[in-house]
Amino acid sequence: MDIRLIGAPLQIGAGQLGCEMGPSAYRIAGLARALEDLGHRVVDIGNVTPAPLREFCHPNPAVHHLAETVAWTEALTEAAYRESAAAVPIFLGGDHAISAGTVAGMARRVAESGRPFFVLWLDAHTDYHTLETTRSGNLHGTPVAYFSGRDGFAGYFPPLSHAVPEENIGMIGIRSVDPAERAALEDSGITVHDMRSIDEHGVAVLLRAFLARVQAVNGLLHVSLDVDFLEPSIAPAVGTTVPGGATFREAHLVMEMLHDSELVCSLDLVELNPFLDERGRTATLMVDLAASLMGKRVMDRPTRAG
Ligand code: DIR
Ligand code: MN
Ligand code: MN
């Protein structure tokens, strides 16, 4: 498989600085080599440069770094569209605000193939705020609202060529939802699996059901992996840790099932803050998870058991 690594060193979408170092940490942790060892052809195109800044003023006084985020969204939408023409792009974040652009660009690319486009959001958070509802003003809390076409982004963010239908978005790992997000999600078609549903059913059951929906319509799937999806004791390098996340085994199982499905067209690795890491431990785990998604087996499994 042809894989493109695309650095997206955005950090102002998060509440604390450090995600800018994410792409470097993945490179130093050996992402390209890990994928090449699996037989893939890997090209690292380096880091994306944001579009020129334009002045914005939003009535919600909490919103910060809007102009920068919009500039990155423009550039990443283009990069995602361009680099996915003949390869699987892996976007090296950067905070989760990068996904406004990566998903918008992939939606445009997949629409051209005529296949339905789906998004799997692996995160402690739903990132479903609009510019009006965010109270922290941290725009990494808004990408899902943007790319699913919720109101309130027009006049600021680039117009979407193809919004992702709510029914095509699945979230797993959720355990921190703000009241405004909760209310909006209840009225939406988004599938939200919180940690309780992982505990009750097991992550494999939830993921298998979602993948079956993608498969049934011959869809393609973008995966967005936020470091805080993971249990903080195994992945401490993120500014927004929430206790009770996915375990090492659950996370690898998710990645292996995604590989087996052959439905994944693109991947975001987001929210890694190397400044908070313990000797590259979280970066290394994220590299291992990306490798699992691209075909590495943790357990020696003779067949494609799900
Ligand atoms: C919270 C935290 N919902 C906010 N969001 C995220 O600031 O809007 N943390 N994405 O990682
Ligand atoms: Mn997130
Ligand atoms: Mn998160």
Coordinates of C-alpha atoms and ligand atoms in Angstrom, one line a residue:
M1 CA 0.0 0.0 0.0
D2 CA 1.1 3.6 -0.7
I3 CA 1.1 5.7 2.5
R4 CA 1.7 9.5 2.8
L5 CA 2.7 11.0 6.1
I6 CA 1.5 14.6 6.4
G7 CA 2.7 16.7 9.3
A8 CA 0.1 19.1 10.8
P9 CA 1.8 20.9 13.7
L10 CA -1.2 22.9 14.9
Q11 CA -1.3 23.5 18.7
I12 CA -3.5 26.6 19.3
G13 CA -6.7 24.6 19.1
A14 CA -5.8 23.0 22.4
G15 CA -5.8 24.6 25.8
Q16 CA -2.0 24.2 26.3
L17 CA 1.0 24.3 24.0
G18 CA 3.0 21.4 22.9
C19 CA 1.1 19.6 20.1
E20 CA 3.2 21.5 17.6
M21 CA 5.9 18.9 18.4
G22 CA 3.7 16.0 17.6
P23 CA 4.8 15.4 14.0
S24 CA 8.4 15.4 15.1
A25 CA 7.8 12.9 17.8
Y26 CA 6.1 10.5 15.5
R27 CA 9.0 10.7 13.1
I28 CA 11.5 10.2 15.9
A29 CA 9.5 7.3 17.2
G30 CA 9.9 5.6 13.8
L31 CA 6.5 5.7 12.2
A32 CA 7.8 5.5 8.6
R33 CA 10.1 2.6 9.4
A34 CA 7.3 0.7 11.3
L35 CA 5.1 1.0 8.2
E36 CA 7.8 0.1 5.8
D37 CA 8.6 -3.0 7.8
L38 CA 5.0 -4.1 7.1
G39 CA 5.7 -3.9 3.3
H40 CA 4.2 -0.5 2.7
R41 CA 5.7 2.2 0.5
V42 CA 5.9 5.3 2.7
V43 CA 6.5 8.9 1.6
D44 CA 6.8 11.7 4.2
I45 CA 5.8 14.9 2.5
G46 CA 6.9 17.0 5.5
N47 CA 4.7 19.6 7.3
V48 CA 1.8 21.5 5.8
T49 CA 2.0 25.3 5.8
P50 CA -1.2 27.2 6.8
A51 CA -2.9 29.5 4.3
P52 CA -2.5 33.3 4.7
L53 CA -4.2 34.7 7.8
R54 CA -7.4 36.7 7.5
E55 CA -8.9 38.9 10.3
F56 CA -12.0 37.5 12.1
C57 CA -14.0 38.6 15.1
H58 CA -16.5 36.2 16.6
P59 CA -19.2 37.3 19.1
N60 CA -18.4 34.5 21.5
P61 CA -15.5 36.1 23.5
A62 CA -14.1 32.7 24.5
V63 CA -13.2 31.8 21.0
H64 CA -9.4 32.2 20.4
H65 CA -7.1 31.7 17.5
L66 CA -10.0 31.6 15.0
A67 CA -8.0 33.1 12.1
E68 CA -5.1 30.6 12.6
T69 CA -7.5 27.6 12.8
V70 CA -9.3 28.7 9.7
A71 CA -6.0 29.1 7.8
W72 CA -5.0 25.6 8.8
T73 CA -8.4 24.2 7.9
E74 CA -8.0 25.6 4.4
A75 CA -4.5 24.2 3.9
L76 CA -5.3 20.8 5.4
T77 CA -8.5 20.4 3.3
E78 CA -6.4 20.9 0.2
A79 CA -3.6 18.7 1.4
A80 CA -6.0 15.9 2.3
Y81 CA -7.7 16.0 -1.0
R82 CA -4.4 16.2 -3.0
E83 CA -2.4 13.5 -1.1
S84 CA -5.3 11.0 -1.1
A85 CA -5.4 10.7 -4.9
A86 CA -3.4 7.5 -4.9
A87 CA -2.3 6.9 -1.3
V88 CA -3.6 6.4 2.2
P89 CA -2.8 9.7 4.1
I90 CA -1.8 9.6 7.8
F91 CA -2.1 13.0 9.3
L92 CA 0.4 13.7 12.1
G93 CA -1.2 16.2 14.5
G94 CA -1.2 18.6 15.9
D95 CA -4.3 19.1 18.1
H96 CA -7.7 17.8 17.0
A97 CA -8.6 21.0 15.2
I98 CA -6.7 19.6 12.3
S99 CA -9.5 17.2 11.6
A100 CA -11.8 20.0 10.5
G101 CA -9.6 20.1 7.4
T102 CA -8.5 16.5 7.1
V103 CA -12.0 15.2 7.2
A104 CA -13.4 17.9 4.9
G105 CA -10.7 17.1 2.3
M106 CA -11.2 13.3 2.6
A107 CA -15.0 13.8 2.2
R108 CA -14.4 15.6 -1.1
R109 CA -12.0 12.9 -2.3
V110 CA -14.3 10.0 -1.4
A111 CA -17.3 11.7 -2.9
E112 CA -15.5 11.5 -6.3
S113 CA -15.3 7.8 -6.0
G114 CA -19.0 7.6 -5.6
R115 CA -18.7 5.6 -2.3
P116 CA -20.3 6.8 0.9
F117 CA -17.9 8.4 3.4
F118 CA -17.8 7.5 7.1
V119 CA -15.9 8.8 10.1
L120 CA -14.9 6.8 13.2
W121 CA -14.1 9.2 16.1
L122 CA -11.9 7.5 18.8
D123 CA -11.8 10.1 21.6
A124 CA -12.7 10.8 25.2
H125 CA -14.6 13.8 23.9
T126 CA -17.2 14.4 21.2
D127 CA -15.7 17.6 19.8
Y128 CA -19.2 18.7 18.8
H129 CA -19.2 22.3 19.9
T130 CA -20.0 25.1 17.5
L131 CA -18.3 28.5 17.6
E132 CA -21.3 29.7 19.7
T133 CA -21.5 26.9 22.2
T134 CA -17.8 26.4 23.1
R135 CA -17.0 27.7 26.6
S136 CA -13.3 27.0 26.7
G137 CA -12.9 28.6 23.2
N138 CA -10.5 25.8 22.4
L139 CA -11.3 25.0 18.8
H140 CA -10.1 21.4 19.0
G141 CA -13.5 20.9 20.6
T142 CA -15.4 21.8 17.3
P143 CA -14.3 19.7 14.3
V144 CA -17.1 17.2 14.3
A145 CA -19.7 20.0 14.3
Y146 CA -17.9 21.7 11.4
F147 CA -17.5 18.7 9.1
S148 CA -21.0 17.4 9.8
G149 CA -22.3 20.7 8.5
R150 CA -23.8 22.2 11.7
D151 CA -24.8 25.9 11.5
G152 CA -22.6 28.6 12.9
F153 CA -19.3 28.1 10.9
A154 CA -20.4 30.0 7.8
G155 CA -18.5 33.2 7.2
Y156 CA -15.6 31.9 9.2
F157 CA -14.5 28.4 8.2
P158 CA -14.3 27.4 4.5
P159 CA -17.6 26.3 3.0
L160 CA -17.8 22.4 2.9
S161 CA -18.0 20.8 -0.5
H162 CA -19.3 17.6 1.1
A163 CA -20.6 17.5 4.7
V164 CA -20.3 14.1 6.5
P165 CA -23.9 12.9 7.2
E166 CA -24.5 12.5 10.9
E167 CA -25.6 8.9 10.3
N168 CA -22.1 8.1 9.0
I169 CA -20.3 9.2 12.1
G170 CA -19.5 6.8 14.9
M171 CA -17.8 7.7 18.2
I172 CA -16.2 5.3 20.6
G173 CA -14.5 5.9 24.0
I174 CA -16.5 8.9 25.0
R175 CA -16.4 9.9 28.7
S176 CA -16.4 13.8 28.7
V177 CA -19.3 15.6 27.1
D178 CA -20.3 19.2 27.8
P179 CA -24.0 20.0 28.3
A180 CA -24.4 21.9 25.0
E181 CA -22.8 19.0 23.1
R182 CA -25.0 16.5 24.8
A183 CA -28.1 18.3 23.9
A184 CA -27.0 18.7 20.3
L185 CA -26.0 15.0 20.0
E186 CA -29.4 13.9 21.3
D187 CA -30.9 15.6 18.2
S188 CA -28.3 14.2 15.8
G189 CA -27.9 10.9 14.0
I190 CA -24.4 10.4 15.3
T191 CA -23.7 7.1 17.0
V192 CA -22.1 7.7 20.4
H193 CA -20.6 4.8 22.3
D194 CA -19.4 5.9 25.7
M195 CA -17.1 3.9 28.0
R196 CA -20.1 2.3 29.7
S197 CA -21.2 0.7 26.5
I198 CA -17.6 -0.6 26.0
D199 CA -17.8 -2.1 29.5
E200 CA -21.2 -3.6 28.9
H201 CA -20.8 -5.0 25.4
G202 CA -17.1 -5.0 24.7
V203 CA -15.5 -2.8 22.1
A204 CA -15.5 -5.5 19.4
V205 CA -19.3 -5.8 19.3
L206 CA -19.7 -2.0 19.0
L207 CA -17.0 -1.7 16.3
R208 CA -18.2 -4.7 14.3
A209 CA -21.7 -3.2 14.1
F210 CA -20.4 0.1 12.8
L211 CA -18.1 -1.6 10.3
A212 CA -21.0 -3.7 9.1
R213 CA -22.8 -0.5 8.3
V214 CA -19.9 0.9 6.3
Q215 CA -19.5 -2.5 4.5
A216 CA -23.2 -2.8 3.7
V217 CA -23.1 0.3 1.4
N218 CA -19.5 -0.2 0.1
G219 CA -18.3 2.9 2.1
L220 CA -14.9 4.2 3.0
L221 CA -13.8 5.1 6.5
H222 CA -11.7 7.9 7.9
V223 CA -10.3 7.1 11.4
S224 CA -9.5 9.9 13.9
L225 CA -7.5 8.8 16.9
D226 CA -7.2 11.2 19.8
V227 CA -4.5 10.2 22.3
D228 CA -7.0 10.8 25.1
F229 CA -9.1 7.8 23.8
L230 CA -6.5 5.8 25.7
E231 CA -6.3 5.2 29.4
P232 CA -4.0 8.0 30.8
S233 CA -1.7 5.5 32.6
I234 CA -0.6 4.1 29.3
A235 CA -0.8 7.4 27.3
P236 CA 0.1 10.3 29.5
A237 CA 1.2 12.8 26.8
V238 CA -2.0 14.6 26.2
G239 CA -3.3 17.9 27.7
T240 CA -6.8 16.6 28.4
T241 CA -6.5 13.2 30.1
V242 CA -9.7 11.7 31.3
P243 CA -9.5 8.6 33.6
G244 CA -11.1 5.3 32.4
G245 CA -10.0 5.2 28.8
A246 CA -9.4 2.4 26.4
T247 CA -6.8 -0.2 27.5
F248 CA -3.8 -1.3 25.5
R249 CA -5.6 -4.5 24.5
E250 CA -8.9 -2.7 23.5
A251 CA -7.0 -0.1 21.5
H252 CA -5.0 -2.7 19.6
L253 CA -8.1 -4.8 19.0
V254 CA -9.8 -1.8 17.5
M255 CA -6.9 -1.2 15.2
E256 CA -6.6 -4.8 14.1
M257 CA -10.3 -5.0 13.3
L258 CA -10.0 -1.8 11.3
H259 CA -7.2 -3.4 9.3
D260 CA -9.2 -6.6 8.7
S261 CA -12.1 -4.6 7.5
E262 CA -10.1 -3.1 4.5
L263 CA -12.4 -0.1 4.7
V264 CA -10.0 2.6 6.1
C265 CA -9.0 5.3 3.6
S266 CA -7.2 7.7 6.0
L267 CA -6.1 8.3 9.6
D268 CA -5.5 11.2 12.0
L269 CA -3.1 10.8 14.9
V270 CA -4.0 13.8 17.1
E271 CA -3.4 15.5 20.5
L272 CA 0.0 14.0 21.2
N273 CA 1.8 16.6 23.4
P274 CA 5.4 15.4 23.5
F275 CA 6.2 18.0 26.2
L276 CA 4.1 15.9 28.6
D277 CA 5.5 12.5 27.5
E278 CA 7.7 10.1 29.5
R279 CA 10.7 9.4 27.2
G280 CA 8.6 9.1 24.1
R281 CA 6.3 6.4 25.6
T282 CA 3.0 7.8 24.3
A283 CA 4.5 8.6 20.9
T284 CA 5.7 5.0 20.6
L285 CA 2.3 3.6 21.6
M286 CA 0.6 5.7 19.0
V287 CA 3.1 4.5 16.4
D288 CA 2.4 0.9 17.4
L289 CA -1.3 1.5 17.1
A290 CA -0.9 3.0 13.6
A291 CA 1.1 -0.1 12.7
S292 CA -1.7 -2.4 14.0
L293 CA -4.1 -0.5 11.8
M294 CA -1.8 -1.0 8.8
G295 CA -1.4 -4.7 9.4
K296 CA 0.8 -5.5 12.3
R297 CA -0.4 -8.3 14.6
V298 CA 0.2 -8.1 18.3
M299 CA -1.0 -11.6 18.8
D300 CA 0.0 -14.4 16.4
R301 CA -3.4 -15.1 14.9
P302 CA -3.5 -17.7 12.2
T303 CA -6.8 -16.5 10.6
R304 CA -8.7 -13.3 10.3
A305 CA -10.7 -13.8 13.4
G306 CA -12.6 -10.7 14.3
Ligands
DIR1 C1 -14.1 20.4 26.0 C2 -12.8 19.6 25.9 N1 -15.2 19.7 25.5 C3 -13.9 21.8 25.4 N2 -12.7 19.2 24.6 C4 -11.6 18.5 24.1 O1 -12.9 22.5 25.7 O2 -14.7 22.1 24.5 N3 -10.6 18.1 24.7 N4 -11.6 18.1 22.8 O3 -9.7 17.3 24.2
MN2 MN -10.5 15.2 20.3
MN3 MN -10.2 14.3 23.4

